[in-house]
């Protein structure tokens, strides 16, 4: 090989090699960012649910027996956290269901009003542990027809999943199918009440 060809070859490799490393790094970063974004999204969901839970817990202590609207409506001196809770509830109501705290759900579960607790996780997740008395209606199977296990569209449905993402999806789908009393209360990972396994 002549000296000029070697020089051109060396320059080409010297220019292309960093470019290849850069492209490989971008591809790896994209995969890592997607994984991190997924983890961050789940983490933010849980954090958001915990902050909503904390806000409602304080309000509930001050106003035992108050309705959900009275608790989130509050006074004009409300904090930004209360505003975000009210905004989340308004957003859920726009989608046809009502988002409530787990404390409110627990209170509703004590009533003898014919309510149904609906766990929308996969059957294997349900068997590992679910809220006492809950039935399993997997989110992915709520499609164009009302689920056979939920024949009464006027029945109170208390919907939950693992972290709150699937329960919001399921609650919206159930509302679109014509269910009139759909309440979504987040995920079992923050549930402090009784849990049972099996079935």
One Martini backbone bead per residue (centre of mass of N, CA, C, O) as a GRO file, in nm:
protein
  199
    1UNK     BB    1   0.097   0.036   0.021
    2UNK     BB    2   0.061   0.348  -0.001
    3UNK     BB    3   0.091   0.631   0.172
    4UNK     BB    4  -0.180   0.775   0.078
    5UNK     BB    5  -0.371   0.537   0.129
    6UNK     BB    6  -0.313   0.500   0.426
    7UNK     BB    7  -0.399   0.784   0.506
    8UNK     BB    8  -0.694   0.765   0.406
    9UNK     BB    9  -0.772   0.518   0.569
   10UNK     BB   10  -0.711   0.636   0.848
   11UNK     BB   11  -0.906   0.879   0.826
   12UNK     BB   12  -1.163   0.718   0.784
   13UNK     BB   13  -1.150   0.555   1.046
   14UNK     BB   14  -1.120   0.802   1.236
   15UNK     BB   15  -1.410   0.912   1.151
   16UNK     BB   16  -1.597   0.651   1.183
   17UNK     BB   17  -1.554   0.542   1.469
   18UNK     BB   18  -1.694   0.766   1.638
   19UNK     BB   19  -1.964   0.736   1.491
   20UNK     BB   20  -2.022   0.447   1.579
   21UNK     BB   21  -2.014   0.501   1.884
   22UNK     BB   22  -2.238   0.710   1.882
   23UNK     BB   23  -2.463   0.527   1.771
   24UNK     BB   24  -2.445   0.309   1.988
   25UNK     BB   25  -2.502   0.503   2.226
   26UNK     BB   26  -2.782   0.598   2.133
   27UNK     BB   27  -2.922   0.326   2.133
   28UNK     BB   28  -2.871   0.263   2.430
   29UNK     BB   29  -3.001   0.522   2.543
   30UNK     BB   30  -3.283   0.472   2.431
   31UNK     BB   31  -3.335   0.213   2.590
   32UNK     BB   32  -3.277   0.333   2.872
   33UNK     BB   33  -3.489   0.563   2.853
   34UNK     BB   34  -3.736   0.384   2.819
   35UNK     BB   35  -3.704   0.236   3.086
   36UNK     BB   36  -3.692   0.488   3.266
   37UNK     BB   37  -3.963   0.607   3.178
   38UNK     BB   38  -4.133   0.372   3.277
   39UNK     BB   39  -4.039   0.384   3.573
   40UNK     BB   40  -4.114   0.684   3.621
   41UNK     BB   41  -4.414   0.660   3.560
   42UNK     BB   42  -4.479   0.460   3.787
   43UNK     BB   43  -4.364   0.635   4.015
   44UNK     BB   44  -4.548   0.883   3.967
   45UNK     BB   45  -4.813   0.738   4.015
   46UNK     BB   46  -4.758   0.666   4.308
   47UNK     BB   47  -4.694   0.952   4.409
   48UNK     BB   48  -4.963   1.073   4.326
   49UNK     BB   49  -5.138   0.884   4.497
   50UNK     BB   50  -5.007   0.962   4.769
   51UNK     BB   51  -5.079   1.265   4.760
   52UNK     BB   52  -5.380   1.226   4.739
   53UNK     BB   53  -5.409   1.060   4.993
   54UNK     BB   54  -5.297   1.273   5.193
   55UNK     BB   55  -5.497   1.499   5.128
   56UNK     BB   56  -5.756   1.336   5.195
   57UNK     BB   57  -5.687   1.253   5.480
   58UNK     BB   58  -5.691   1.536   5.602
   59UNK     BB   59  -5.980   1.607   5.513
   60UNK     BB   60  -6.123   1.371   5.655
   61UNK     BB   61  -6.048   1.448   5.949
   62UNK     BB   62  -6.211   1.730   5.929
   63UNK     BB   63  -6.466   1.570   5.753
   64UNK     BB   64  -6.667   1.372   5.864
   65UNK     BB   65  -6.894   1.260   5.612
   66UNK     BB   66  -6.801   1.379   5.366
   67UNK     BB   67  -6.792   1.441   5.056
   68UNK     BB   68  -6.595   1.444   4.785
   69UNK     BB   69  -6.664   1.739   4.706
   70UNK     BB   70  -6.613   1.869   4.983
   71UNK     BB   71  -6.319   1.790   5.008
   72UNK     BB   72  -6.210   1.910   4.725
   73UNK     BB   73  -6.333   2.193   4.735
   74UNK     BB   74  -6.320   2.359   4.973
   75UNK     BB   75  -6.140   2.626   5.019
   76UNK     BB   76  -5.980   2.918   4.898
   77UNK     BB   77  -5.705   2.819   5.067
   78UNK     BB   78  -5.592   2.617   4.884
   79UNK     BB   79  -5.368   2.414   4.765
   80UNK     BB   80  -5.197   2.280   4.502
   81UNK     BB   81  -5.267   1.990   4.580
   82UNK     BB   82  -5.574   2.029   4.581
   83UNK     BB   83  -5.591   2.121   4.289
   84UNK     BB   84  -5.479   1.857   4.163
   85UNK     BB   85  -5.700   1.677   4.276
   86UNK     BB   86  -5.936   1.822   4.142
   87UNK     BB   87  -5.829   1.789   3.853
   88UNK     BB   88  -5.827   1.479   3.850
   89UNK     BB   89  -6.129   1.449   3.906
   90UNK     BB   90  -6.233   1.607   3.664
   91UNK     BB   91  -6.098   1.432   3.449
   92UNK     BB   92  -6.245   1.169   3.526
   93UNK     BB   93  -6.535   1.282   3.487
   94UNK     BB   94  -6.496   1.335   3.180
   95UNK     BB   95  -6.460   1.004   3.145
   96UNK     BB   96  -6.708   0.880   3.351
   97UNK     BB   97  -6.550   0.888   3.622
   98UNK     BB   98  -6.442   0.843   3.969
   99UNK     BB   99  -6.193   0.971   4.165
  100UNK     BB  100  -6.060   0.810   4.455
  101UNK     BB  101  -5.971   0.729   4.749
  102UNK     BB  102  -5.892   0.468   4.955
  103UNK     BB  103  -6.059   0.567   5.192
  104UNK     BB  104  -6.323   0.600   5.040
  105UNK     BB  105  -6.340   0.308   4.945
  106UNK     BB  106  -6.346   0.178   5.227
  107UNK     BB  107  -6.611   0.314   5.310
  108UNK     BB  108  -6.784   0.197   5.076
  109UNK     BB  109  -6.731  -0.109   5.158
  110UNK     BB  110  -6.912  -0.088   5.429
  111UNK     BB  111  -7.146  -0.079   5.256
  112UNK     BB  112  -7.492  -0.187   5.176
  113UNK     BB  113  -7.505  -0.137   4.810
  114UNK     BB  114  -7.397  -0.358   4.593
  115UNK     BB  115  -7.115  -0.353   4.543
  116UNK     BB  116  -6.814  -0.375   4.331
  117UNK     BB  117  -6.501  -0.522   4.329
  118UNK     BB  118  -6.248  -0.435   4.077
  119UNK     BB  119  -6.000  -0.636   3.935
  120UNK     BB  120  -5.776  -0.553   3.644
  121UNK     BB  121  -5.587  -0.771   3.652
  122UNK     BB  122  -5.428  -1.038   3.623
  123UNK     BB  123  -5.485  -1.353   3.738
  124UNK     BB  124  -5.203  -1.392   3.874
  125UNK     BB  125  -5.218  -1.134   4.045
  126UNK     BB  126  -5.482  -1.195   4.191
  127UNK     BB  127  -5.385  -1.464   4.334
  128UNK     BB  128  -5.154  -1.326   4.506
  129UNK     BB  129  -5.350  -1.063   4.563
  130UNK     BB  130  -5.657  -0.928   4.705
  131UNK     BB  131  -5.928  -0.776   4.770
  132UNK     BB  132  -6.174  -0.838   4.960
  133UNK     BB  133  -6.427  -0.948   4.727
  134UNK     BB  134  -6.298  -0.945   4.464
  135UNK     BB  135  -6.307  -0.925   4.120
  136UNK     BB  136  -6.201  -1.053   3.798
  137UNK     BB  137  -6.138  -0.796   3.537
  138UNK     BB  138  -5.964  -0.774   3.273
  139UNK     BB  139  -5.871  -0.503   3.099
  140UNK     BB  140  -5.807  -0.642   2.815
  141UNK     BB  141  -6.132  -0.757   2.819
  142UNK     BB  142  -6.235  -0.468   2.786
  143UNK     BB  143  -6.450  -0.382   2.535
  144UNK     BB  144  -6.756  -0.377   2.354
  145UNK     BB  145  -6.855  -0.554   2.591
  146UNK     BB  146  -6.998  -0.635   2.860
  147UNK     BB  147  -6.925  -0.790   3.128
  148UNK     BB  148  -7.066  -1.074   3.259
  149UNK     BB  149  -6.983  -1.002   3.570
  150UNK     BB  150  -7.142  -0.706   3.484
  151UNK     BB  151  -7.479  -0.666   3.444
  152UNK     BB  152  -7.502  -0.396   3.623
  153UNK     BB  153  -7.490  -0.057   3.524
  154UNK     BB  154  -7.590   0.066   3.829
  155UNK     BB  155  -7.362  -0.035   3.975
  156UNK     BB  156  -7.114  -0.020   4.203
  157UNK     BB  157  -6.774   0.051   4.102
  158UNK     BB  158  -6.458  -0.065   4.234
  159UNK     BB  159  -6.151   0.032   4.091
  160UNK     BB  160  -5.846  -0.169   4.044
  161UNK     BB  161  -5.489  -0.231   4.070
  162UNK     BB  162  -5.160  -0.183   4.116
  163UNK     BB  163  -5.106   0.158   4.042
  164UNK     BB  164  -5.356   0.299   3.833
  165UNK     BB  165  -5.354   0.269   3.521
  166UNK     BB  166  -5.558   0.037   3.448
  167UNK     BB  167  -5.800   0.150   3.612
  168UNK     BB  168  -5.843   0.397   3.436
  169UNK     BB  169  -5.895   0.252   3.174
  170UNK     BB  170  -6.129   0.073   3.274
  171UNK     BB  171  -6.317   0.297   3.375
  172UNK     BB  172  -6.352   0.432   3.101
  173UNK     BB  173  -6.465   0.184   2.951
  174UNK     BB  174  -6.710   0.136   3.135
  175UNK     BB  175  -6.842   0.410   3.087
  176UNK     BB  176  -6.870   0.371   2.774
  177UNK     BB  177  -7.064   0.108   2.829
  178UNK     BB  178  -7.274   0.247   3.069
  179UNK     BB  179  -7.160   0.286   3.337
  180UNK     BB  180  -7.268   0.498   3.622
  181UNK     BB  181  -7.077   0.380   3.891
  182UNK     BB  182  -6.754   0.475   3.865
  183UNK     BB  183  -6.470   0.389   4.077
  184UNK     BB  184  -6.139   0.507   4.120
  185UNK     BB  185  -5.844   0.384   4.350
  186UNK     BB  186  -5.601   0.248   4.216
  187UNK     BB  187  -5.359   0.059   4.404
  188UNK     BB  188  -5.245  -0.217   4.591
  189UNK     BB  189  -4.959  -0.101   4.679
  190UNK     BB  190  -5.133   0.117   4.883
  191UNK     BB  191  -5.291  -0.084   5.039
  192UNK     BB  192  -5.417  -0.125   5.394
  193UNK     BB  193  -5.598  -0.345   5.373
  194UNK     BB  194  -5.737  -0.626   5.305
  195UNK     BB  195  -5.596  -0.947   5.192
  196UNK     BB  196  -5.626  -1.205   4.944
  197UNK     BB  197  -5.591  -1.535   4.824
  198UNK     BB  198  -5.671  -1.669   4.533
  199UNK     BB  199  -5.921  -1.791   4.301
   0.00000   0.00000   0.00000
